[in-house]
Amino acid sequence: MASHTEFLTVPANVLLTRVAKWSTLKAWGIRLAKRSGLRKAKVAVARKLAVILHRMWIEGTEFKWSLKEAANQPA
């Protein structure tokens, strides 16, 4: 059985290493990985992903891949 930390660190790893589409979250994670290493970046992206998912759940919104896409959405 997976531990509770794996539920978001695995998707963070996939986002940073396998997903071809760029997002602001991926760009932030890649910059962090260059500075602090991939292991710490995965944990940081996982935490940020948890915050994003929580806000999406509370507000009932969809994930915005880019800042431009977020700016085009009505408030």
Short mmCIF file of N, CA and C in Angstrom, two decimals:
data_model
loop_
_atom_site.label_atom_id
_atom_site.label_comp_id
_atom_site.label_asym_id
_atom_site.label_seq_id
_atom_site.Cartn_x
_atom_site.Cartn_y
_atom_site.Cartn_z
N MET A 1 0.84 -1.18 0.00
CA MET A 1 0.00 0.00 0.00
C MET A 1 0.88 1.24 0.00
N ALA A 2 0.51 2.22 -0.78
CA ALA A 2 1.29 3.45 -0.90
C ALA A 2 1.12 4.32 0.34
N SER A 3 2.20 4.97 0.72
CA SER A 3 2.10 5.89 1.85
C SER A 3 1.44 7.19 1.37
N HIS A 4 0.98 7.99 2.31
CA HIS A 4 0.29 9.22 1.93
C HIS A 4 1.22 10.20 1.21
N THR A 5 2.52 10.12 1.43
CA THR A 5 3.43 11.03 0.73
C THR A 5 3.58 10.67 -0.74
N GLU A 6 3.41 9.40 -1.07
CA GLU A 6 3.54 8.97 -2.46
C GLU A 6 2.39 9.45 -3.34
N PHE A 7 1.26 9.75 -2.75
CA PHE A 7 0.11 10.15 -3.54
C PHE A 7 0.36 11.44 -4.31
N LEU A 8 1.24 12.30 -3.85
CA LEU A 8 1.55 13.52 -4.59
C LEU A 8 2.99 13.58 -5.08
N THR A 9 3.91 12.83 -4.47
CA THR A 9 5.28 12.87 -4.96
C THR A 9 5.42 12.12 -6.28
N VAL A 10 4.63 11.08 -6.49
CA VAL A 10 4.68 10.36 -7.77
C VAL A 10 4.17 11.25 -8.90
N PRO A 11 3.02 11.91 -8.76
CA PRO A 11 2.60 12.83 -9.83
C PRO A 11 3.59 13.98 -10.04
N ALA A 12 4.21 14.47 -8.97
CA ALA A 12 5.20 15.53 -9.11
C ALA A 12 6.40 15.04 -9.92
N ASN A 13 6.83 13.82 -9.66
CA ASN A 13 7.93 13.23 -10.41
C ASN A 13 7.56 13.10 -11.89
N VAL A 14 6.36 12.64 -12.16
CA VAL A 14 5.90 12.50 -13.55
C VAL A 14 5.84 13.87 -14.22
N LEU A 15 5.32 14.86 -13.53
CA LEU A 15 5.25 16.21 -14.09
C LEU A 15 6.64 16.73 -14.45
N LEU A 16 7.60 16.51 -13.57
CA LEU A 16 8.95 17.05 -13.80
C LEU A 16 9.74 16.25 -14.83
N THR A 17 9.48 14.95 -14.97
CA THR A 17 10.34 14.14 -15.81
C THR A 17 9.69 13.58 -17.07
N ARG A 18 8.37 13.44 -17.11
CA ARG A 18 7.75 12.75 -18.24
C ARG A 18 6.76 13.59 -19.05
N VAL A 19 6.09 14.53 -18.43
CA VAL A 19 5.08 15.33 -19.13
C VAL A 19 5.78 16.31 -20.06
N ALA A 20 5.41 16.27 -21.34
CA ALA A 20 6.06 17.14 -22.33
C ALA A 20 5.50 18.56 -22.30
N LYS A 21 4.24 18.71 -21.94
CA LYS A 21 3.60 20.03 -21.93
C LYS A 21 4.13 20.86 -20.76
N TRP A 22 4.50 22.09 -21.06
CA TRP A 22 5.03 22.98 -20.02
C TRP A 22 3.90 23.70 -19.31
N SER A 23 4.08 23.91 -18.03
CA SER A 23 3.17 24.70 -17.21
C SER A 23 4.03 25.57 -16.30
N THR A 24 3.42 26.54 -15.68
CA THR A 24 4.18 27.38 -14.74
C THR A 24 4.68 26.54 -13.57
N LEU A 25 3.89 25.53 -13.17
CA LEU A 25 4.31 24.65 -12.07
C LEU A 25 5.53 23.83 -12.47
N LYS A 26 5.54 23.31 -13.69
CA LYS A 26 6.68 22.52 -14.16
C LYS A 26 7.92 23.41 -14.30
N ALA A 27 7.76 24.59 -14.85
CA ALA A 27 8.89 25.51 -15.01
C ALA A 27 9.49 25.87 -13.65
N TRP A 28 8.63 26.12 -12.67
CA TRP A 28 9.10 26.44 -11.32
C TRP A 28 9.86 25.24 -10.74
N GLY A 29 9.31 24.04 -10.92
CA GLY A 29 9.96 22.84 -10.40
C GLY A 29 11.30 22.57 -11.05
N ILE A 30 11.42 22.79 -12.35
CA ILE A 30 12.68 22.57 -13.06
C ILE A 30 13.73 23.57 -12.58
N ARG A 31 13.33 24.83 -12.41
CA ARG A 31 14.29 25.84 -11.89
C ARG A 31 14.75 25.45 -10.49
N LEU A 32 13.83 24.98 -9.67
CA LEU A 32 14.17 24.55 -8.31
C LEU A 32 15.09 23.34 -8.34
N ALA A 33 14.84 22.40 -9.24
CA ALA A 33 15.68 21.20 -9.36
C ALA A 33 17.11 21.56 -9.74
N LYS A 34 17.28 22.54 -10.60
CA LYS A 34 18.62 22.97 -10.98
C LYS A 34 19.37 23.57 -9.80
N ARG A 35 18.61 24.26 -8.93
CA ARG A 35 19.21 24.91 -7.77
C ARG A 35 19.44 23.95 -6.60
N SER A 36 18.45 23.12 -6.31
CA SER A 36 18.47 22.33 -5.07
C SER A 36 18.48 20.82 -5.27
N GLY A 37 18.37 20.38 -6.51
CA GLY A 37 18.35 18.94 -6.77
C GLY A 37 16.94 18.44 -7.02
N LEU A 38 16.85 17.36 -7.79
CA LEU A 38 15.55 16.83 -8.20
C LEU A 38 14.75 16.29 -7.02
N ARG A 39 15.42 15.68 -6.06
CA ARG A 39 14.70 15.08 -4.92
C ARG A 39 13.93 16.14 -4.13
N LYS A 40 14.59 17.25 -3.81
CA LYS A 40 13.91 18.33 -3.08
C LYS A 40 12.85 19.00 -3.94
N ALA A 41 13.13 19.12 -5.24
CA ALA A 41 12.17 19.74 -6.14
C ALA A 41 10.89 18.92 -6.22
N LYS A 42 11.01 17.60 -6.24
CA LYS A 42 9.82 16.74 -6.28
C LYS A 42 8.93 16.98 -5.07
N VAL A 43 9.53 17.06 -3.90
CA VAL A 43 8.76 17.29 -2.68
C VAL A 43 8.11 18.67 -2.70
N ALA A 44 8.85 19.66 -3.16
CA ALA A 44 8.30 21.02 -3.22
C ALA A 44 7.16 21.11 -4.23
N VAL A 45 7.32 20.48 -5.38
CA VAL A 45 6.25 20.47 -6.39
C VAL A 45 5.04 19.71 -5.87
N ALA A 46 5.27 18.63 -5.16
CA ALA A 46 4.17 17.86 -4.58
C ALA A 46 3.38 18.70 -3.58
N ARG A 47 4.08 19.46 -2.76
CA ARG A 47 3.39 20.32 -1.79
C ARG A 47 2.60 21.40 -2.50
N LYS A 48 3.23 22.03 -3.50
CA LYS A 48 2.55 23.07 -4.25
C LYS A 48 1.35 22.50 -5.00
N LEU A 49 1.49 21.29 -5.52
CA LEU A 49 0.39 20.61 -6.19
C LEU A 49 -0.76 20.37 -5.22
N ALA A 50 -0.44 20.00 -3.99
CA ALA A 50 -1.48 19.79 -2.97
C ALA A 50 -2.25 21.08 -2.70
N VAL A 51 -1.53 22.19 -2.63
CA VAL A 51 -2.18 23.49 -2.39
C VAL A 51 -3.07 23.85 -3.58
N ILE A 52 -2.57 23.64 -4.80
CA ILE A 52 -3.35 23.94 -6.01
C ILE A 52 -4.61 23.08 -6.06
N LEU A 53 -4.45 21.77 -5.80
CA LEU A 53 -5.60 20.87 -5.83
C LEU A 53 -6.63 21.25 -4.77
N HIS A 54 -6.16 21.65 -3.60
CA HIS A 54 -7.09 22.06 -2.54
C HIS A 54 -7.88 23.29 -2.97
N ARG A 55 -7.20 24.29 -3.56
CA ARG A 55 -7.89 25.50 -4.01
C ARG A 55 -8.87 25.19 -5.13
N MET A 56 -8.48 24.29 -6.05
CA MET A 56 -9.38 23.90 -7.13
C MET A 56 -10.63 23.24 -6.57
N TRP A 57 -10.45 22.40 -5.57
CA TRP A 57 -11.56 21.71 -4.94
C TRP A 57 -12.50 22.70 -4.24
N ILE A 58 -11.92 23.62 -3.47
CA ILE A 58 -12.71 24.59 -2.73
C ILE A 58 -13.46 25.54 -3.66
N GLU A 59 -12.75 26.03 -4.72
CA GLU A 59 -13.33 27.02 -5.62
C GLU A 59 -14.10 26.40 -6.79
N GLY A 60 -13.93 25.10 -7.00
CA GLY A 60 -14.60 24.44 -8.11
C GLY A 60 -14.05 24.84 -9.47
N THR A 61 -12.74 25.11 -9.56
CA THR A 61 -12.13 25.56 -10.81
C THR A 61 -11.33 24.44 -11.46
N GLU A 62 -10.85 24.70 -12.68
CA GLU A 62 -10.01 23.76 -13.41
C GLU A 62 -8.56 24.22 -13.37
N PHE A 63 -7.63 23.29 -13.62
CA PHE A 63 -6.20 23.61 -13.64
C PHE A 63 -5.90 24.49 -14.84
N LYS A 64 -5.11 25.54 -14.62
CA LYS A 64 -4.70 26.45 -15.68
C LYS A 64 -3.23 26.19 -15.99
N TRP A 65 -2.93 25.74 -17.20
CA TRP A 65 -1.58 25.34 -17.57
C TRP A 65 -0.61 26.51 -17.60
N SER A 66 -1.08 27.72 -17.90
CA SER A 66 -0.16 28.85 -18.02
C SER A 66 -0.76 30.09 -17.38
N LEU A 67 0.08 31.08 -17.16
CA LEU A 67 -0.40 32.34 -16.61
C LEU A 67 -1.30 33.06 -17.61
N LYS A 68 -0.97 32.93 -18.91
CA LYS A 68 -1.79 33.55 -19.95
C LYS A 68 -3.20 32.95 -19.95
N GLU A 69 -3.28 31.66 -19.80
CA GLU A 69 -4.57 30.98 -19.74
C GLU A 69 -5.35 31.44 -18.50
N ALA A 70 -4.66 31.61 -17.40
CA ALA A 70 -5.30 32.06 -16.17
C ALA A 70 -5.81 33.50 -16.32
N ALA A 71 -5.05 34.33 -17.04
CA ALA A 71 -5.45 35.72 -17.22
C ALA A 71 -6.68 35.84 -18.12
N ASN A 72 -6.85 34.89 -19.04
CA ASN A 72 -7.97 34.93 -19.97
C ASN A 72 -9.27 34.42 -19.34
N GLN A 73 -9.20 33.77 -18.20
CA GLN A 73 -10.37 33.22 -17.56
C GLN A 73 -11.13 34.32 -16.82
N PRO A 74 -12.44 34.32 -16.92
CA PRO A 74 -13.23 35.32 -16.15
C PRO A 74 -13.14 35.03 -14.66
N ALA A 75 -13.16 36.07 -13.87
CA ALA A 75 -13.03 35.93 -12.41
C ALA A 75 -14.27 35.40 -11.78
#
